[in-house]
């Protein structure tokens, strides 16, 4: 039995190479992420059981860091006494 919200959670494991460039690292993470989507519907409980991980209620059994990706449209941000401008960046991928 699990308590938690695991909708759209995709666990990734990436090894960082200290000799790789930043762009090469991002491209490797991108490839790993795209390949992982093939297994995104694998049940969480089954994955934890199959990996025979030690369970500790103080932390998630599969990851230490969670990043949330939200594909939202850009909108203006207005702060009191602060001007801001949206600056589009070139996609490096």
mmCIF file of N, CA, C and O in Angstrom:
data_model
loop_
_atom_site.group_PDB
_atom_site.id
_atom_site.type_symbol
_atom_site.label_atom_id
_atom_site.label_comp_id
_atom_site.label_asym_id
_atom_site.label_seq_id
_atom_site.Cartn_x
_atom_site.Cartn_y
_atom_site.Cartn_z
ATOM 1 N N UNK A 1 0.840 -1.187 0.000
ATOM 2 C CA UNK A 1 0.000 0.000 0.000
ATOM 3 C C UNK A 1 0.880 1.244 0.000
ATOM 4 O O UNK A 1 1.862 1.311 0.715
ATOM 5 N N UNK A 2 0.505 2.193 -0.833
ATOM 6 C CA UNK A 2 1.280 3.429 -0.972
ATOM 7 C C UNK A 2 0.411 4.623 -0.652
ATOM 8 O O UNK A 2 -0.777 4.646 -0.960
ATOM 9 N N UNK A 3 1.016 5.626 -0.061
ATOM 10 C CA UNK A 3 0.371 6.911 0.127
ATOM 11 C C UNK A 3 1.220 7.908 -0.637
ATOM 12 O O UNK A 3 2.427 8.001 -0.444
ATOM 13 N N UNK A 4 0.616 8.628 -1.540
ATOM 14 C CA UNK A 4 1.363 9.612 -2.308
ATOM 15 C C UNK A 4 0.733 9.818 -3.664
ATOM 16 O O UNK A 4 -0.151 9.076 -4.069
ATOM 17 N N UNK A 5 1.193 10.821 -4.332
ATOM 18 C CA UNK A 5 0.677 11.169 -5.643
ATOM 19 C C UNK A 5 1.784 10.935 -6.648
ATOM 20 O O UNK A 5 2.759 11.669 -6.703
ATOM 21 N N UNK A 6 1.662 9.865 -7.429
ATOM 22 C CA UNK A 6 2.722 9.476 -8.357
ATOM 23 C C UNK A 6 2.313 9.656 -9.806
ATOM 24 O O UNK A 6 2.922 9.113 -10.705
ATOM 25 N N UNK A 7 1.274 10.417 -10.062
ATOM 26 C CA UNK A 7 0.814 10.637 -11.419
ATOM 27 C C UNK A 7 1.895 11.352 -12.226
ATOM 28 O O UNK A 7 2.459 12.348 -11.798
ATOM 29 N N UNK A 8 2.208 10.790 -13.379
ATOM 30 C CA UNK A 8 3.188 11.369 -14.300
ATOM 31 C C UNK A 8 4.589 11.488 -13.697
ATOM 32 O O UNK A 8 5.351 12.382 -14.042
ATOM 33 N N UNK A 9 4.945 10.606 -12.795
ATOM 34 C CA UNK A 9 6.289 10.595 -12.233
ATOM 35 C C UNK A 9 7.136 9.619 -13.024
ATOM 36 O O UNK A 9 6.779 8.458 -13.183
ATOM 37 N N UNK A 10 8.238 10.092 -13.552
ATOM 38 C CA UNK A 10 9.142 9.271 -14.345
ATOM 39 C C UNK A 10 10.506 9.309 -13.676
ATOM 40 O O UNK A 10 11.151 10.346 -13.607
ATOM 41 N N UNK A 11 10.931 8.167 -13.149
ATOM 42 C CA UNK A 11 12.207 8.098 -12.442
ATOM 43 C C UNK A 11 13.323 7.875 -13.454
ATOM 44 O O UNK A 11 13.244 6.988 -14.296
ATOM 45 N N UNK A 12 14.370 8.683 -13.353
ATOM 46 C CA UNK A 12 15.516 8.594 -14.272
ATOM 47 C C UNK A 12 16.794 8.408 -13.473
ATOM 48 O O UNK A 12 16.941 8.959 -12.388
ATOM 49 N N UNK A 13 17.705 7.663 -14.029
ATOM 50 C CA UNK A 13 19.029 7.540 -13.436
ATOM 51 C C UNK A 13 20.039 7.993 -14.483
ATOM 52 O O UNK A 13 20.099 7.456 -15.579
ATOM 53 N N UNK A 14 20.822 8.997 -14.117
ATOM 54 C CA UNK A 14 21.830 9.535 -15.026
ATOM 55 C C UNK A 14 23.178 9.539 -14.319
ATOM 56 O O UNK A 14 23.258 9.901 -13.148
ATOM 57 N N UNK A 15 24.196 9.133 -15.029
ATOM 58 C CA UNK A 15 25.564 9.202 -14.524
ATOM 59 C C UNK A 15 26.225 10.423 -15.156
ATOM 60 O O UNK A 15 26.220 10.571 -16.375
ATOM 61 N N UNK A 16 26.766 11.287 -14.331
ATOM 62 C CA UNK A 16 27.422 12.485 -14.843
ATOM 63 C C UNK A 16 28.897 12.215 -15.056
ATOM 64 O O UNK A 16 29.579 11.710 -14.176
ATOM 65 N N UNK A 17 29.379 12.551 -16.241
ATOM 66 C CA UNK A 17 30.783 12.389 -16.602
ATOM 67 C C UNK A 17 31.467 13.735 -16.423
ATOM 68 O O UNK A 17 31.101 14.706 -17.080
ATOM 69 N N UNK A 18 32.466 13.802 -15.559
ATOM 70 C CA UNK A 18 33.123 15.081 -15.281
ATOM 71 C C UNK A 18 33.887 15.627 -16.479
ATOM 72 O O UNK A 18 34.196 16.805 -16.523
ATOM 73 N N UNK A 19 34.176 14.797 -17.472
ATOM 74 C CA UNK A 19 34.895 15.260 -18.661
ATOM 75 C C UNK A 19 33.961 15.687 -19.793
ATOM 76 O O UNK A 19 34.413 16.217 -20.793
ATOM 77 N N UNK A 20 32.665 15.461 -19.633
ATOM 78 C CA UNK A 20 31.704 15.830 -20.673
ATOM 79 C C UNK A 20 31.385 17.319 -20.584
ATOM 80 O O UNK A 20 31.400 17.916 -19.507
ATOM 81 N N UNK A 21 31.065 17.894 -21.738
ATOM 82 C CA UNK A 21 30.641 19.299 -21.743
ATOM 83 C C UNK A 21 29.215 19.384 -21.215
ATOM 84 O O UNK A 21 28.497 18.377 -21.128
ATOM 85 N N UNK A 22 28.812 20.580 -20.883
ATOM 86 C CA UNK A 22 27.456 20.788 -20.379
ATOM 87 C C UNK A 22 26.418 20.373 -21.427
ATOM 88 O O UNK A 22 25.441 19.691 -21.120
ATOM 89 N N UNK A 23 26.639 20.768 -22.672
ATOM 90 C CA UNK A 23 25.713 20.425 -23.756
ATOM 91 C C UNK A 23 25.654 18.917 -23.949
ATOM 92 O O UNK A 23 24.570 18.341 -24.112
ATOM 93 N N UNK A 24 26.807 18.236 -23.923
ATOM 94 C CA UNK A 24 26.814 16.773 -24.060
ATOM 95 C C UNK A 24 26.034 16.117 -22.918
ATOM 96 O O UNK A 24 25.315 15.138 -23.127
ATOM 97 N N UNK A 25 26.181 16.649 -21.716
ATOM 98 C CA UNK A 25 25.443 16.115 -20.566
ATOM 99 C C UNK A 25 23.946 16.290 -20.766
ATOM 100 O O UNK A 25 23.159 15.367 -20.532
ATOM 101 N N UNK A 26 23.542 17.481 -21.225
ATOM 102 C CA UNK A 26 22.116 17.713 -21.471
ATOM 103 C C UNK A 26 21.578 16.792 -22.559
ATOM 104 O O UNK A 26 20.466 16.266 -22.440
ATOM 105 N N UNK A 27 22.346 16.579 -23.610
ATOM 106 C CA UNK A 27 21.901 15.688 -24.685
ATOM 107 C C UNK A 27 21.770 14.250 -24.197
ATOM 108 O O UNK A 27 20.839 13.534 -24.581
ATOM 109 N N UNK A 28 22.672 13.825 -23.337
ATOM 110 C CA UNK A 28 22.591 12.472 -22.764
ATOM 111 C C UNK A 28 21.360 12.324 -21.869
ATOM 112 O O UNK A 28 20.647 11.317 -21.922
ATOM 113 N N UNK A 29 21.089 13.352 -21.057
ATOM 114 C CA UNK A 29 19.908 13.333 -20.203
ATOM 115 C C UNK A 29 18.646 13.336 -21.056
ATOM 116 O O UNK A 29 17.674 12.629 -20.759
ATOM 117 N N UNK A 30 18.649 14.117 -22.130
ATOM 118 C CA UNK A 30 17.497 14.149 -23.036
ATOM 119 C C UNK A 30 17.237 12.766 -23.626
ATOM 120 O O UNK A 30 16.103 12.291 -23.639
ATOM 121 N N UNK A 31 18.277 12.107 -24.111
ATOM 122 C CA UNK A 31 18.126 10.776 -24.693
ATOM 123 C C UNK A 31 17.611 9.775 -23.663
ATOM 124 O O UNK A 31 16.700 8.985 -23.935
ATOM 125 N N UNK A 32 18.165 9.815 -22.463
ATOM 126 C CA UNK A 32 17.725 8.935 -21.385
ATOM 127 C C UNK A 32 16.258 9.179 -21.046
ATOM 128 O O UNK A 32 15.484 8.250 -20.840
ATOM 129 N N UNK A 33 15.872 10.444 -21.004
ATOM 130 C CA UNK A 33 14.489 10.794 -20.696
ATOM 131 C C UNK A 33 13.539 10.267 -21.766
ATOM 132 O O UNK A 33 12.518 9.648 -21.458
ATOM 133 N N UNK A 34 13.871 10.499 -23.026
ATOM 134 C CA UNK A 34 13.011 10.034 -24.109
ATOM 135 C C UNK A 34 12.903 8.510 -24.115
ATOM 136 O O UNK A 34 11.816 7.963 -24.343
ATOM 137 N N UNK A 35 14.003 7.813 -23.847
ATOM 138 C CA UNK A 35 13.962 6.346 -23.779
ATOM 139 C C UNK A 35 13.122 5.866 -22.597
ATOM 140 O O UNK A 35 12.460 4.832 -22.676
ATOM 141 N N UNK A 36 13.133 6.616 -21.510
ATOM 142 C CA UNK A 36 12.390 6.218 -20.313
ATOM 143 C C UNK A 36 10.891 6.312 -20.493
ATOM 144 O O UNK A 36 10.140 5.618 -19.812
ATOM 145 N N UNK A 37 10.433 7.153 -21.399
ATOM 146 C CA UNK A 37 8.994 7.271 -21.623
ATOM 147 C C UNK A 37 8.383 5.961 -22.112
ATOM 148 O O UNK A 37 7.184 5.741 -21.960
ATOM 149 N N UNK A 38 9.194 5.062 -22.666
ATOM 150 C CA UNK A 38 8.692 3.764 -23.112
ATOM 151 C C UNK A 38 8.213 2.924 -21.922
ATOM 152 O O UNK A 38 7.424 2.004 -22.089
ATOM 153 N N UNK A 39 8.693 3.227 -20.726
ATOM 154 C CA UNK A 39 8.373 2.439 -19.532
ATOM 155 C C UNK A 39 7.588 3.245 -18.498
ATOM 156 O O UNK A 39 7.491 2.843 -17.343
ATOM 157 N N UNK A 40 7.028 4.362 -18.908
ATOM 158 C CA UNK A 40 6.400 5.264 -17.943
ATOM 159 C C UNK A 40 5.152 4.699 -17.279
ATOM 160 O O UNK A 40 4.752 5.156 -16.215
ATOM 161 N N UNK A 41 4.533 3.688 -17.861
ATOM 162 C CA UNK A 41 3.306 3.153 -17.263
ATOM 163 C C UNK A 41 3.569 1.959 -16.343
ATOM 164 O O UNK A 41 2.643 1.348 -15.840
ATOM 165 N N UNK A 42 4.845 1.658 -16.094
ATOM 166 C CA UNK A 42 5.198 0.548 -15.206
ATOM 167 C C UNK A 42 4.747 0.895 -13.789
ATOM 168 O O UNK A 42 5.052 1.981 -13.282
ATOM 169 N N UNK A 43 4.012 0.016 -13.112
ATOM 170 C CA UNK A 43 3.474 0.335 -11.777
ATOM 171 C C UNK A 43 4.566 0.602 -10.742
ATOM 172 O O UNK A 43 5.538 -0.139 -10.632
ATOM 173 N N UNK A 44 4.376 1.666 -9.984
ATOM 174 C CA UNK A 44 5.354 2.087 -8.976
ATOM 175 C C UNK A 44 5.646 0.983 -7.974
ATOM 176 O O UNK A 44 6.805 0.667 -7.699
ATOM 177 N N UNK A 45 4.600 0.396 -7.398
ATOM 178 C CA UNK A 45 4.796 -0.662 -6.390
ATOM 179 C C UNK A 45 5.581 -1.837 -6.960
ATOM 180 O O UNK A 45 6.449 -2.400 -6.285
ATOM 181 N N UNK A 46 5.274 -2.213 -8.183
ATOM 182 C CA UNK A 46 5.958 -3.342 -8.808
ATOM 183 C C UNK A 46 7.444 -3.021 -9.027
ATOM 184 O O UNK A 46 8.309 -3.856 -8.815
ATOM 185 N N UNK A 47 7.724 -1.804 -9.433
ATOM 186 C CA UNK A 47 9.112 -1.392 -9.648
ATOM 187 C C UNK A 47 9.912 -1.460 -8.351
ATOM 188 O O UNK A 47 11.011 -2.013 -8.312
ATOM 189 N N UNK A 48 9.354 -0.935 -7.277
ATOM 190 C CA UNK A 48 10.043 -0.964 -5.981
ATOM 191 C C UNK A 48 10.251 -2.400 -5.521
ATOM 192 O O UNK A 48 11.327 -2.770 -5.039
ATOM 193 N N UNK A 49 9.225 -3.238 -5.691
ATOM 194 C CA UNK A 49 9.348 -4.656 -5.303
ATOM 195 C C UNK A 49 10.400 -5.380 -6.133
ATOM 196 O O UNK A 49 11.218 -6.131 -5.599
ATOM 197 N N UNK A 50 10.395 -5.177 -7.445
ATOM 198 C CA UNK A 50 11.340 -5.851 -8.333
ATOM 199 C C UNK A 50 12.788 -5.444 -8.049
ATOM 200 O O UNK A 50 13.704 -6.246 -8.167
ATOM 201 N N UNK A 51 12.988 -4.183 -7.689
ATOM 202 C CA UNK A 51 14.342 -3.697 -7.402
ATOM 203 C C UNK A 51 14.829 -4.113 -6.020
ATOM 204 O O UNK A 51 16.005 -3.955 -5.711
ATOM 205 N N UNK A 52 13.925 -4.633 -5.186
ATOM 206 C CA UNK A 52 14.255 -5.066 -3.827
ATOM 207 C C UNK A 52 15.009 -3.984 -3.060
ATOM 208 O O UNK A 52 16.059 -4.222 -2.462
ATOM 209 N N UNK A 53 14.459 -2.795 -3.086
ATOM 210 C CA UNK A 53 15.085 -1.654 -2.424
ATOM 211 C C UNK A 53 14.784 -1.658 -0.935
ATOM 212 O O UNK A 53 13.712 -2.084 -0.508
ATOM 213 N N UNK A 54 15.748 -1.189 -0.149
ATOM 214 C CA UNK A 54 15.503 -0.984 1.274
ATOM 215 C C UNK A 54 14.521 0.165 1.408
ATOM 216 O O UNK A 54 14.683 1.211 0.787
ATOM 217 N N UNK A 55 13.500 -0.025 2.211
ATOM 218 C CA UNK A 55 12.478 1.005 2.368
ATOM 219 C C UNK A 55 12.771 1.831 3.607
ATOM 220 O O UNK A 55 13.099 1.313 4.657
ATOM 221 N N UNK A 56 12.679 3.126 3.450
ATOM 222 C CA UNK A 56 12.868 4.077 4.534
ATOM 223 C C UNK A 56 11.763 5.115 4.394
ATOM 224 O O UNK A 56 11.688 5.797 3.368
ATOM 225 N N UNK A 57 10.901 5.215 5.387
ATOM 226 C CA UNK A 57 9.761 6.116 5.290
ATOM 227 C C UNK A 57 10.149 7.586 5.237
ATOM 228 O O UNK A 57 9.326 8.435 4.919
ATOM 229 N N UNK A 58 11.405 7.914 5.505
ATOM 230 C CA UNK A 58 11.818 9.309 5.492
ATOM 231 C C UNK A 58 12.238 9.792 4.109
ATOM 232 O O UNK A 58 12.551 10.963 3.937
ATOM 233 N N UNK A 59 12.270 8.891 3.113
ATOM 234 C CA UNK A 59 12.674 9.311 1.768
ATOM 235 C C UNK A 59 12.014 8.437 0.710
ATOM 236 O O UNK A 59 11.570 7.335 0.988
ATOM 237 N N UNK A 60 11.978 8.961 -0.499
ATOM 238 C CA UNK A 60 11.422 8.214 -1.618
ATOM 239 C C UNK A 60 12.383 7.080 -1.962
ATOM 240 O O UNK A 60 13.594 7.279 -1.988
ATOM 241 N N UNK A 61 11.885 5.887 -2.259
ATOM 242 C CA UNK A 61 12.770 4.756 -2.539
ATOM 243 C C UNK A 61 13.468 4.824 -3.895
ATOM 244 O O UNK A 61 14.430 4.100 -4.126
ATOM 245 N N UNK A 62 13.002 5.666 -4.803
ATOM 246 C CA UNK A 62 13.549 5.658 -6.157
ATOM 247 C C UNK A 62 14.350 6.888 -6.550
ATOM 248 O O UNK A 62 15.127 6.845 -7.484
ATOM 249 N N UNK A 63 14.151 8.002 -5.894
ATOM 250 C CA UNK A 63 14.896 9.189 -6.316
ATOM 251 C C UNK A 63 15.161 10.125 -5.149
ATOM 252 O O UNK A 63 14.442 10.112 -4.155
ATOM 253 N N UNK A 64 16.210 10.929 -5.296
ATOM 254 C CA UNK A 64 16.587 11.908 -4.283
ATOM 255 C C UNK A 64 16.180 13.324 -4.677
ATOM 256 O O UNK A 64 16.002 14.181 -3.834
ATOM 257 N N UNK A 65 16.094 13.556 -5.984
ATOM 258 C CA UNK A 65 15.768 14.884 -6.490
ATOM 259 C C UNK A 65 14.567 14.757 -7.413
ATOM 260 O O UNK A 65 14.513 13.858 -8.247
ATOM 261 N N UNK A 66 13.630 15.672 -7.280
ATOM 262 C CA UNK A 66 12.467 15.662 -8.159
ATOM 263 C C UNK A 66 12.393 16.997 -8.877
ATOM 264 O O UNK A 66 12.473 18.052 -8.234
ATOM 265 N N UNK A 67 12.276 16.941 -10.190
ATOM 266 C CA UNK A 67 12.144 18.133 -11.010
ATOM 267 C C UNK A 67 10.762 18.093 -11.645
ATOM 268 O O UNK A 67 10.340 17.069 -12.170
ATOM 269 N N UNK A 68 10.083 19.213 -11.620
ATOM 270 C CA UNK A 68 8.751 19.291 -12.204
ATOM 271 C C UNK A 68 8.844 20.078 -13.500
ATOM 272 O O UNK A 68 9.334 21.209 -13.518
ATOM 273 N N UNK A 69 8.388 19.458 -14.583
ATOM 274 C CA UNK A 69 8.352 20.114 -15.885
ATOM 275 C C UNK A 69 6.910 20.442 -16.193
ATOM 276 O O UNK A 69 6.059 19.556 -16.240
ATOM 277 N N UNK A 70 6.643 21.714 -16.380
ATOM 278 C CA UNK A 70 5.307 22.146 -16.755
ATOM 279 C C UNK A 70 5.423 22.931 -18.048
ATOM 280 O O UNK A 70 6.149 23.916 -18.112
ATOM 281 N N UNK A 71 4.738 22.468 -19.056
ATOM 282 C CA UNK A 71 4.749 23.147 -20.354
ATOM 283 C C UNK A 71 3.646 24.195 -20.380
ATOM 284 O O UNK A 71 2.581 23.989 -20.933
ATOM 285 N N UNK A 72 3.922 25.315 -19.755
ATOM 286 C CA UNK A 72 2.953 26.406 -19.698
ATOM 287 C C UNK A 72 3.370 27.498 -20.659
ATOM 288 O O UNK A 72 4.562 27.723 -20.888
ATOM 289 N N UNK A 73 2.383 28.187 -21.187
ATOM 290 C CA UNK A 73 2.697 29.318 -22.050
ATOM 291 C C UNK A 73 3.302 30.441 -21.222
ATOM 292 O O UNK A 73 2.961 30.623 -20.058
ATOM 293 N N UNK A 74 4.206 31.191 -21.856
ATOM 294 C CA UNK A 74 4.822 32.323 -21.171
ATOM 295 C C UNK A 74 3.809 33.451 -21.029
ATOM 296 O O UNK A 74 3.011 33.698 -21.919
ATOM 297 N N UNK A 75 3.842 34.103 -19.921
ATOM 298 C CA UNK A 75 2.992 35.261 -19.710
ATOM 299 C C UNK A 75 3.801 36.335 -18.995
ATOM 300 O O UNK A 75 4.852 36.058 -18.430
ATOM 301 N N UNK A 76 3.281 37.536 -19.037
ATOM 302 C CA UNK A 76 3.983 38.624 -18.365
ATOM 303 C C UNK A 76 3.940 38.432 -16.861
ATOM 304 O O UNK A 76 2.956 37.961 -16.304
ATOM 305 N N UNK A 77 5.017 38.804 -16.218
ATOM 306 C CA UNK A 77 5.085 38.771 -14.763
ATOM 307 C C UNK A 77 5.189 40.213 -14.291
ATOM 308 O O UNK A 77 6.062 40.951 -14.732
ATOM 309 N N UNK A 78 4.297 40.594 -13.434
ATOM 310 C CA UNK A 78 4.290 41.964 -12.931
ATOM 311 C C UNK A 78 4.552 41.970 -11.441
ATOM 312 O O UNK A 78 3.831 41.359 -10.668
ATOM 313 N N UNK A 79 5.625 42.645 -11.064
ATOM 314 C CA UNK A 79 5.969 42.818 -9.663
ATOM 315 C C UNK A 79 5.960 44.307 -9.344
ATOM 316 O O UNK A 79 6.302 45.137 -10.191
ATOM 317 N N UNK A 80 5.621 44.620 -8.141
ATOM 318 C CA UNK A 80 5.649 46.011 -7.715
ATOM 319 C C UNK A 80 7.099 46.495 -7.680
ATOM 320 O O UNK A 80 7.976 45.821 -7.147
ATOM 321 N N UNK A 81 7.360 47.628 -8.291
ATOM 322 C CA UNK A 81 8.691 48.260 -8.309
ATOM 323 C C UNK A 81 9.750 47.427 -9.027
ATOM 324 O O UNK A 81 10.931 47.520 -8.711
ATOM 325 N N UNK A 82 9.321 46.570 -9.971
ATOM 326 C CA UNK A 82 10.284 45.757 -10.709
ATOM 327 C C UNK A 82 9.795 45.575 -12.136
ATOM 328 O O UNK A 82 8.653 45.173 -12.360
ATOM 329 N N UNK A 83 10.651 45.906 -13.085
ATOM 330 C CA UNK A 83 10.330 45.697 -14.494
ATOM 331 C C UNK A 83 10.927 44.376 -14.942
ATOM 332 O O UNK A 83 12.042 44.014 -14.549
ATOM 333 N N UNK A 84 10.194 43.633 -15.745
ATOM 334 C CA UNK A 84 10.725 42.371 -16.261
ATOM 335 C C UNK A 84 10.374 42.241 -17.739
ATOM 336 O O UNK A 84 9.365 42.773 -18.202
ATOM 337 N N UNK A 85 11.229 41.551 -18.468
ATOM 338 C CA UNK A 85 11.017 41.284 -19.885
ATOM 339 C C UNK A 85 11.285 39.824 -20.149
ATOM 340 O O UNK A 85 12.233 39.247 -19.604
ATOM 341 N N UNK A 86 10.465 39.216 -20.987
ATOM 342 C CA UNK A 86 10.693 37.840 -21.407
ATOM 343 C C UNK A 86 11.712 37.865 -22.545
ATOM 344 O O UNK A 86 11.544 38.563 -23.536
ATOM 345 N N UNK A 87 12.784 37.093 -22.390
ATOM 346 C CA UNK A 87 13.819 37.016 -23.413
ATOM 347 C C UNK A 87 13.849 35.583 -23.933
ATOM 348 O O UNK A 87 14.253 34.670 -23.213
ATOM 349 N N UNK A 88 13.389 35.359 -25.155
ATOM 350 C CA UNK A 88 13.396 33.992 -25.696
ATOM 351 C C UNK A 88 14.827 33.507 -25.895
ATOM 352 O O UNK A 88 15.724 34.280 -26.219
ATOM 353 N N UNK A 89 15.035 32.233 -25.638
ATOM 354 C CA UNK A 89 16.355 31.636 -25.810
ATOM 355 C C UNK A 89 16.335 30.670 -26.968
ATOM 356 O O UNK A 89 15.302 30.101 -27.308
ATOM 357 N N UNK A 90 17.481 30.467 -27.554
ATOM 358 C CA UNK A 90 17.608 29.543 -28.660
ATOM 359 C C UNK A 90 17.625 28.122 -28.118
ATOM 360 O O UNK A 90 18.318 27.830 -27.151
ATOM 361 N N UNK A 91 16.866 27.246 -28.728
ATOM 362 C CA UNK A 91 16.821 25.845 -28.312
ATOM 363 C C UNK A 91 18.138 25.182 -28.719
ATOM 364 O O UNK A 91 18.456 25.109 -29.910
ATOM 365 N N UNK A 92 18.897 24.660 -27.755
ATOM 366 C CA UNK A 92 20.193 24.043 -28.055
ATOM 367 C C UNK A 92 20.060 22.580 -28.416
ATOM 368 O O UNK A 92 21.034 21.926 -28.726
ATOM 369 N N UNK A 93 18.857 22.039 -28.360
ATOM 370 C CA UNK A 93 18.662 20.633 -28.659
ATOM 371 C C UNK A 93 18.177 20.495 -30.067
ATOM 372 O O UNK A 93 17.504 19.776 -30.539
#
